[in-house]
Short mmCIF file of C-alpha atoms and ligand atoms in Angstrom, two decimals:
data_model
loop_
_atom_site.label_atom_id
_atom_site.label_comp_id
_atom_site.label_asym_id
_atom_site.label_seq_id
_atom_site.Cartn_x
_atom_site.Cartn_y
_atom_site.Cartn_z
CA UNK A 229 135.83 13.55 -1.56
CA UNK A 230 139.16 13.83 -3.40
CA UNK A 231 139.54 13.49 -7.18
CA UNK A 232 139.55 9.88 -8.36
CA UNK A 233 138.42 8.64 -4.96
CA UNK A 234 136.24 5.57 -4.77
CA UNK A 235 132.73 5.62 -3.24
CA UNK A 236 129.75 3.33 -2.85
CA UNK A 237 126.58 4.62 -4.49
CA UNK A 238 123.09 3.22 -4.49
CA UNK A 239 120.93 2.83 -7.61
CA UNK A 240 117.86 5.00 -7.01
CA UNK A 241 116.35 4.96 -10.49
CA UNK A 242 116.16 2.60 -13.45
CA UNK A 243 114.44 3.38 -16.74
CA UNK A 244 114.20 1.73 -20.14
CA UNK A 245 115.25 4.49 -22.56
CA UNK A 246 114.97 2.47 -25.78
CA UNK A 247 115.19 -1.11 -26.94
CA UNK A 248 118.31 -2.52 -25.20
CA UNK A 249 119.18 0.81 -23.55
CA UNK A 250 118.54 1.52 -19.86
CA UNK A 251 119.46 4.47 -17.67
CA UNK A 252 120.53 4.20 -14.03
CA UNK A 253 120.36 6.98 -11.45
CA UNK A 254 123.01 6.79 -8.69
CA UNK A 255 123.04 8.66 -5.38
CA UNK A 256 125.01 8.67 -2.17
CA UNK A 257 123.18 6.36 0.31
CA UNK A 258 123.11 9.07 2.97
CA UNK A 259 122.12 11.84 0.58
CA UNK A 260 125.49 13.62 0.63
CA UNK A 261 126.38 15.78 -2.39
CA UNK A 262 128.47 14.01 -5.04
CA UNK A 263 131.78 15.15 -6.55
CA UNK A 264 131.18 17.65 -9.36
CA UNK A 265 131.51 16.75 -13.01
CA UNK A 266 131.71 18.61 -16.30
CA UNK A 267 129.92 17.64 -19.54
CA UNK A 268 131.71 14.74 -21.28
CA UNK A 269 132.82 13.13 -18.00
CA UNK A 270 132.44 9.43 -17.24
CA UNK A 271 132.27 7.18 -14.20
CA UNK A 272 134.44 4.14 -13.62
CA UNK A 273 132.18 1.47 -12.12
CA UNK A 274 133.15 -1.84 -10.61
CA UNK A 275 130.37 -4.16 -11.67
CA UNK A 276 128.71 -6.65 -9.35
CA UNK A 277 130.00 -10.19 -9.47
CA UNK A 278 127.52 -12.84 -10.52
CA UNK A 279 127.64 -16.51 -11.43
CA UNK A 280 128.77 -16.37 -15.04
CA UNK A 281 130.88 -13.18 -14.91
CA UNK A 282 134.51 -12.88 -13.99
CA UNK A 283 135.09 -10.93 -10.79
CA UNK A 284 135.98 -7.23 -10.64
CA UNK A 285 134.83 -6.18 -14.09
CA UNK A 286 135.45 -2.45 -14.43
CA UNK A 287 133.59 -0.40 -17.01
CA UNK A 288 133.33 3.28 -17.91
CA UNK A 289 130.00 4.96 -18.57
CA UNK A 290 129.46 8.57 -19.59
CA UNK A 291 127.28 10.78 -17.44
CA UNK A 292 124.21 12.04 -19.26
CA UNK A 293 122.48 14.22 -16.69
CA UNK A 294 122.91 17.96 -16.15
CA UNK A 295 126.39 18.69 -14.78
CA UNK A 296 124.84 21.33 -12.49
CA UNK A 297 123.18 18.54 -10.48
CA UNK A 298 125.21 17.61 -7.42
CA UNK A 299 122.80 15.11 -5.84
CA UNK A 300 122.83 12.39 -8.50
CA UNK A 301 124.62 10.82 -11.44
CA UNK A 302 122.77 9.34 -14.40
CA UNK A 303 124.36 6.92 -16.86
CA UNK A 304 122.83 5.00 -19.74
CA UNK A 305 124.02 1.57 -20.83
CA UNK A 306 123.38 -0.16 -24.15
CA UNK A 307 123.16 -3.94 -24.06
CA UNK A 308 125.98 -4.99 -26.41
CA UNK A 309 125.36 -8.17 -28.42
CA UNK A 310 129.07 -9.00 -28.04
CA UNK A 311 129.16 -8.04 -24.34
CA UNK A 312 132.18 -9.26 -22.37
CA UNK A 313 129.99 -9.14 -19.28
CA UNK A 314 129.77 -5.40 -18.62
CA UNK A 315 126.52 -4.37 -20.27
CA UNK A 316 125.00 -7.74 -19.42
CA UNK A 317 125.77 -7.25 -15.72
CA UNK A 318 124.20 -3.79 -15.73
CA UNK A 319 121.08 -4.89 -17.61
CA UNK A 320 120.41 -8.14 -15.80
CA UNK A 321 121.85 -7.73 -12.32
CA UNK A 322 121.61 -4.05 -11.39
CA UNK A 323 118.29 -2.64 -10.24
CA UNK A 324 116.96 0.00 -7.82
CA UNK A 325 118.56 -0.68 -4.43
CA UNK A 326 121.75 -2.23 -5.85
CA UNK A 327 125.01 -0.68 -4.67
CA UNK A 328 127.98 -0.05 -6.94
CA UNK A 329 131.62 0.92 -6.34
CA UNK A 330 132.23 4.09 -8.35
CA UNK A 331 135.26 6.33 -8.85
CA UNK A 332 134.64 10.06 -8.91
CA UNK A 333 134.12 11.42 -12.44
CA UNK A 334 136.95 11.84 -14.93
CA UNK A 335 136.74 13.67 -18.24
CA UNK A 336 138.59 12.59 -21.39
CA UNK A 337 136.09 14.40 -23.64
CA UNK A 338 135.87 17.95 -22.28
CA UNK A 339 133.77 20.67 -23.84
CA UNK A 340 135.50 23.94 -24.78
CA UNK A 341 133.69 26.86 -23.24
CA UNK A 342 133.83 29.41 -26.04
CA UNK A 343 132.80 27.78 -29.34
CA UNK A 344 130.68 29.92 -31.66
CA UNK A 345 128.53 26.85 -32.27
CA UNK A 346 128.59 23.30 -30.88
CA UNK A 347 127.90 20.66 -33.52
CA UNK A 348 127.21 17.28 -31.93
CA UNK A 349 127.24 14.02 -33.87
CA UNK A 350 126.21 10.90 -31.96
CA UNK A 351 125.73 7.29 -32.95
CA UNK A 352 123.81 4.79 -30.80
CA UNK A 353 124.78 4.83 -27.14
CA UNK A 354 127.34 7.55 -27.99
CA UNK A 355 124.51 9.98 -27.21
CA UNK A 356 125.25 9.76 -23.45
CA UNK A 357 128.11 12.30 -23.11
CA UNK A 358 126.51 14.43 -25.82
CA UNK A 359 123.25 14.66 -23.87
CA UNK A 360 125.08 16.15 -20.89
CA UNK A 361 126.79 18.61 -23.27
CA UNK A 362 123.44 19.61 -24.76
CA UNK A 363 122.02 20.27 -21.28
CA UNK A 364 125.03 22.51 -20.58
CA UNK A 365 124.54 24.38 -23.87
CA UNK A 366 120.87 24.91 -23.04
CA UNK A 367 121.54 26.33 -19.59
CA UNK A 368 124.39 28.54 -20.89
CA UNK A 369 122.35 29.72 -23.91
CA UNK A 370 124.90 28.40 -26.42
CA UNK A 371 124.16 27.71 -30.06
CA UNK A 372 124.15 23.95 -30.77
CA UNK A 373 122.85 21.28 -33.13
CA UNK A 374 122.77 17.49 -33.03
CA UNK A 375 122.82 14.80 -35.67
CA UNK A 376 121.84 11.53 -33.97
CA UNK A 377 122.27 8.28 -35.92
CA UNK A 378 120.66 5.05 -34.74
CA UNK A 379 119.58 1.77 -36.24
CA UNK A 380 115.88 2.47 -35.76
CA UNK A 381 113.42 4.70 -33.90
CA UNK A 382 112.87 2.00 -31.26
CA UNK A 383 116.62 1.90 -30.56
CA UNK A 384 116.88 5.68 -30.14
CA UNK A 385 117.63 6.50 -26.50
CA UNK A 386 116.14 9.70 -25.06
CA UNK A 387 114.03 10.15 -28.20
CA UNK A 388 111.27 12.22 -26.53
CA UNK A 389 113.74 14.48 -24.70
CA UNK A 390 115.72 15.15 -27.86
CA UNK A 391 112.69 15.56 -30.10
CA UNK A 392 111.55 18.24 -27.65
CA UNK A 393 114.47 20.44 -28.73
CA UNK A 394 112.86 20.86 -32.15
CA UNK A 395 114.93 21.86 -35.18
CA UNK A 396 118.25 21.71 -33.29
CA UNK A 397 118.08 17.91 -33.49
CA UNK A 398 118.15 15.84 -36.67
CA UNK A 399 117.67 12.07 -36.45
CA UNK A 400 119.02 9.54 -38.92
CA UNK A 401 117.40 6.10 -38.61
CA UNK A 402 119.22 3.45 -40.65
CA UNK A 403 116.09 1.41 -41.31
CA UNK A 404 113.99 4.37 -42.49
CA UNK A 405 116.65 6.09 -44.57
CA UNK A 406 118.00 2.93 -46.22
CA UNK A 407 121.60 3.94 -45.49
CA UNK A 408 123.97 3.32 -42.59
CA UNK A 409 125.35 6.84 -42.60
CA UNK A 410 123.86 10.22 -43.42
CA UNK A 411 125.47 12.45 -46.04
CA UNK A 412 128.08 13.90 -43.70
CA UNK A 413 129.66 16.12 -46.35
CA UNK A 414 126.31 17.87 -46.67
CA UNK A 415 125.69 17.86 -42.91
CA UNK A 416 129.01 19.59 -42.20
CA UNK A 417 129.09 21.84 -45.27
CA UNK A 418 127.57 24.86 -43.50
CA UNK A 419 130.14 24.87 -40.65
CA UNK A 420 131.32 28.20 -39.35
CA UNK A 421 134.96 28.89 -38.45
CA UNK A 422 134.31 29.18 -34.72
CA UNK A 423 132.32 25.95 -34.36
CA UNK A 424 133.53 22.82 -32.57
CA UNK A 425 132.42 19.32 -33.49
CA UNK A 426 131.94 16.63 -30.82
CA UNK A 427 131.46 13.11 -32.07
CA UNK A 428 130.80 9.91 -30.13
CA UNK A 429 129.58 6.63 -31.55
CA UNK A 430 130.66 3.57 -33.50
CA UNK A 431 134.02 3.58 -35.31
CA UNK A 432 132.45 3.79 -38.78
CA UNK A 433 130.68 7.04 -37.97
CA UNK A 434 133.75 8.55 -36.29
CA UNK A 435 136.02 7.69 -39.25
CA UNK A 436 133.48 9.17 -41.67
CA UNK A 437 133.41 12.41 -39.65
CA UNK A 438 137.22 12.47 -39.56
CA UNK A 439 137.35 12.14 -43.35
CA UNK A 440 134.85 14.88 -44.00
CA UNK A 441 136.56 17.14 -41.48
CA UNK A 442 140.00 16.79 -43.13
CA UNK A 443 141.46 20.18 -43.88
CA UNK A 444 139.80 21.96 -40.99
CA UNK A 445 141.50 22.74 -37.70
CA UNK A 446 142.15 19.46 -35.80
CA UNK A 447 141.65 21.33 -32.50
CA UNK A 448 138.02 21.96 -33.44
CA UNK A 449 136.93 18.34 -33.76
CA UNK A 450 136.72 16.05 -30.73
CA UNK A 451 136.12 12.32 -30.56
CA UNK A 452 135.33 9.89 -27.78
CA UNK A 453 136.16 6.31 -28.78
CA UNK A 454 134.36 3.40 -27.07
CA UNK A 455 136.29 0.64 -28.75
CA UNK A 456 139.50 0.19 -30.72
CA UNK A 457 137.80 -1.84 -33.43
CA UNK A 458 138.77 -0.41 -36.79
CA UNK A 459 141.26 2.10 -35.38
CA UNK A 460 144.61 2.47 -37.06
CA UNK A 461 146.69 2.69 -33.85
CA UNK A 462 146.51 -1.06 -33.39
CA UNK A 463 149.96 -2.41 -34.34
CA UNK A 464 150.73 -6.05 -35.12
CA UNK A 465 153.09 -7.64 -32.56
CA UNK A 466 155.51 -8.49 -35.39
CA UNK A 467 156.30 -4.74 -35.67
CA UNK A 468 157.22 -4.48 -32.00
CA UNK A 469 160.68 -4.52 -30.43
CA UNK A 470 161.71 -5.29 -26.86
CA UNK A 471 162.64 -2.51 -24.43
CA UNK A 472 163.33 -2.11 -20.70
CA UNK A 473 161.31 -0.46 -17.99
CA UNK A 474 162.79 0.73 -14.71
CA UNK A 475 160.47 0.96 -11.70
CA UNK A 476 161.27 4.23 -9.96
CA UNK A 477 160.12 3.01 -6.54
CA UNK A 478 162.56 0.07 -6.37
CA UNK A 479 165.02 0.60 -9.24
CA UNK A 480 164.08 -2.83 -10.61
CA UNK A 481 164.65 -3.26 -14.37
CA UNK A 482 162.26 -5.45 -16.40
CA UNK A 483 162.30 -6.49 -20.06
CA UNK A 484 159.10 -5.87 -22.08
CA UNK A 485 159.07 -8.38 -24.91
CA UNK A 486 157.33 -7.93 -28.30
CA UNK A 487 153.69 -8.98 -28.05
CA UNK A 488 153.62 -8.30 -24.29
CA UNK A 489 152.46 -4.98 -22.87
CA UNK A 490 154.08 -3.08 -20.01
CA UNK A 491 150.96 -3.86 -17.97
CA UNK A 492 151.27 -7.60 -18.66
CA UNK A 493 155.00 -7.48 -17.84
CA UNK A 494 154.17 -5.98 -14.43
CA UNK A 495 151.38 -8.48 -13.84
CA UNK A 496 153.75 -11.34 -14.59
CA UNK A 497 155.84 -10.06 -11.65
CA UNK A 498 152.74 -9.78 -9.43
CA UNK A 499 153.04 -5.99 -9.42
CA UNK A 500 149.51 -4.71 -9.25
CA UNK A 501 148.56 -1.53 -11.12
CA UNK A 502 145.08 -0.20 -11.89
CA UNK A 503 143.58 -0.93 -15.31
CA UNK A 504 140.17 -1.26 -16.92
CA UNK A 505 139.76 -1.31 -20.71
CA UNK A 506 143.27 -2.61 -21.61
CA UNK A 507 142.76 -0.89 -24.97
CA UNK A 508 144.13 2.61 -24.41
CA UNK A 509 140.66 4.12 -24.14
CA UNK A 510 139.93 4.83 -20.48
CA UNK A 511 143.06 6.33 -18.88
CA UNK A 512 142.83 4.10 -15.80
CA UNK A 513 146.36 2.72 -16.26
CA UNK A 514 148.00 6.12 -16.83
CA UNK A 515 151.44 5.95 -15.24
CA UNK A 516 153.92 8.80 -14.64
CA UNK A 517 156.90 8.73 -17.00
CA UNK A 518 160.19 9.98 -15.51
CA UNK A 519 162.60 9.12 -18.30
CA UNK A 520 162.79 7.81 -21.85
CA UNK A 521 160.48 8.42 -24.78
CA UNK A 522 157.16 6.61 -24.98
CA UNK A 523 155.59 5.43 -28.23
CA UNK A 524 152.04 6.48 -27.35
CA UNK A 525 149.41 4.12 -28.75
CA UNK A 526 146.40 5.17 -26.69
CA UNK A 527 143.36 7.14 -27.81
CA UNK A 528 143.03 9.52 -24.89
CA UNK A 529 146.15 11.70 -24.63
CA UNK A 530 146.02 15.01 -26.47
CA UNK A 531 148.83 16.04 -28.82
CA UNK A 532 150.18 18.37 -26.14
CA UNK A 533 150.18 15.53 -23.57
CA UNK A 534 151.91 13.19 -26.00
CA UNK A 535 154.67 15.68 -26.64
CA UNK A 536 155.09 16.34 -22.90
CA UNK A 537 156.11 12.67 -22.36
CA UNK A 538 155.10 12.90 -18.72
CA UNK A 539 152.76 9.90 -18.57
CA UNK A 540 152.00 6.75 -20.50
CA UNK A 541 149.09 4.28 -20.87
CA UNK A 542 150.90 1.10 -19.98
CA UNK A 543 148.21 -1.21 -21.38
CA UNK A 544 149.03 -0.35 -25.01
CA UNK A 545 151.94 2.09 -25.33
CA UNK A 546 155.53 1.06 -25.92
CA UNK A 547 158.92 2.79 -26.10
CA UNK A 548 160.87 4.72 -28.70
CA UNK A 549 163.93 4.72 -26.41
CA UNK A 550 165.72 1.66 -25.01
CA UNK A 551 164.35 2.29 -21.51
CA UNK A 552 161.36 3.93 -19.86
CA UNK A 553 161.52 5.01 -16.23
CA UNK A 554 158.05 4.59 -14.76
CA UNK A 555 156.42 5.93 -11.63
CA UNK A 556 155.59 2.46 -10.35
S1 FES B 1358 143.49 0.30 -19.02
FE1 FES B 1358 142.27 1.74 -20.13
S2 FES B 1358 143.79 3.06 -20.98
FE2 FES B 1358 144.93 1.45 -20.09
#
């Protein structure tokens, strides 16, 4: 199986992990080993079509099992109250025996291998990539700690597993503590220079961690965003200007108007390109950039990748130059 290749997997396990959170175990139908993954990786899943859902919904779910396992993938899905069909489809239409189209794992949230200490901060369903990271730390005898924030004990996925790690895990339940966020300044005050922070959860928690972390090395704090809500990259269309794209395969030149993305411009010409989140979060629409300077507005490229100007997320990013030459 090559990287990013698509496969059909069968659901071999289903488990309620907390109120409105279920985990799904996926295996190859013939028992073949699966492509390897590293902690922090996610799967891109094409969800089953059903009566009230639009066809071909694609969603990304972090892997939460041990990355040393090659015979199965485990994901956990929270049922979102504002679901656009993704979490609803998984919760109501996917059960043991269902088959799903899955792309081999990708990792936008990789774990560095040599931190002196790994400090994990998770909120809600953001525990999923962190759980895989914790399993890696355990098997590699790394020092780690977790602060896990949820609305209540009943909504705390993997509670028994995590509680079993003892003092390394601290829970913060909104309803028991009377506050939405723990005292992060206090939580992070004892940080050591060689530690790395990994944070995944709702925007409010991530912003709070960013604020408290100000002044420390930006390379030592890592975020995985699930949604663009509340993020400052989102620009009003009134601030946008038109630019051209040139398609390297045909030489065709197209105008990208303000308020229209590169992806939408291509779709208007019936040029099909892969996409999923349309929010700059998943990397599915990453397109090679052969000329021009992109105005990167995604949440997945690193600083080094942004400066390299060798690819662009065409669902959200725009241009600083008059023209971008794209590998389309
Ligand atoms: S479609 Fe997800 S980053 Fe563009």
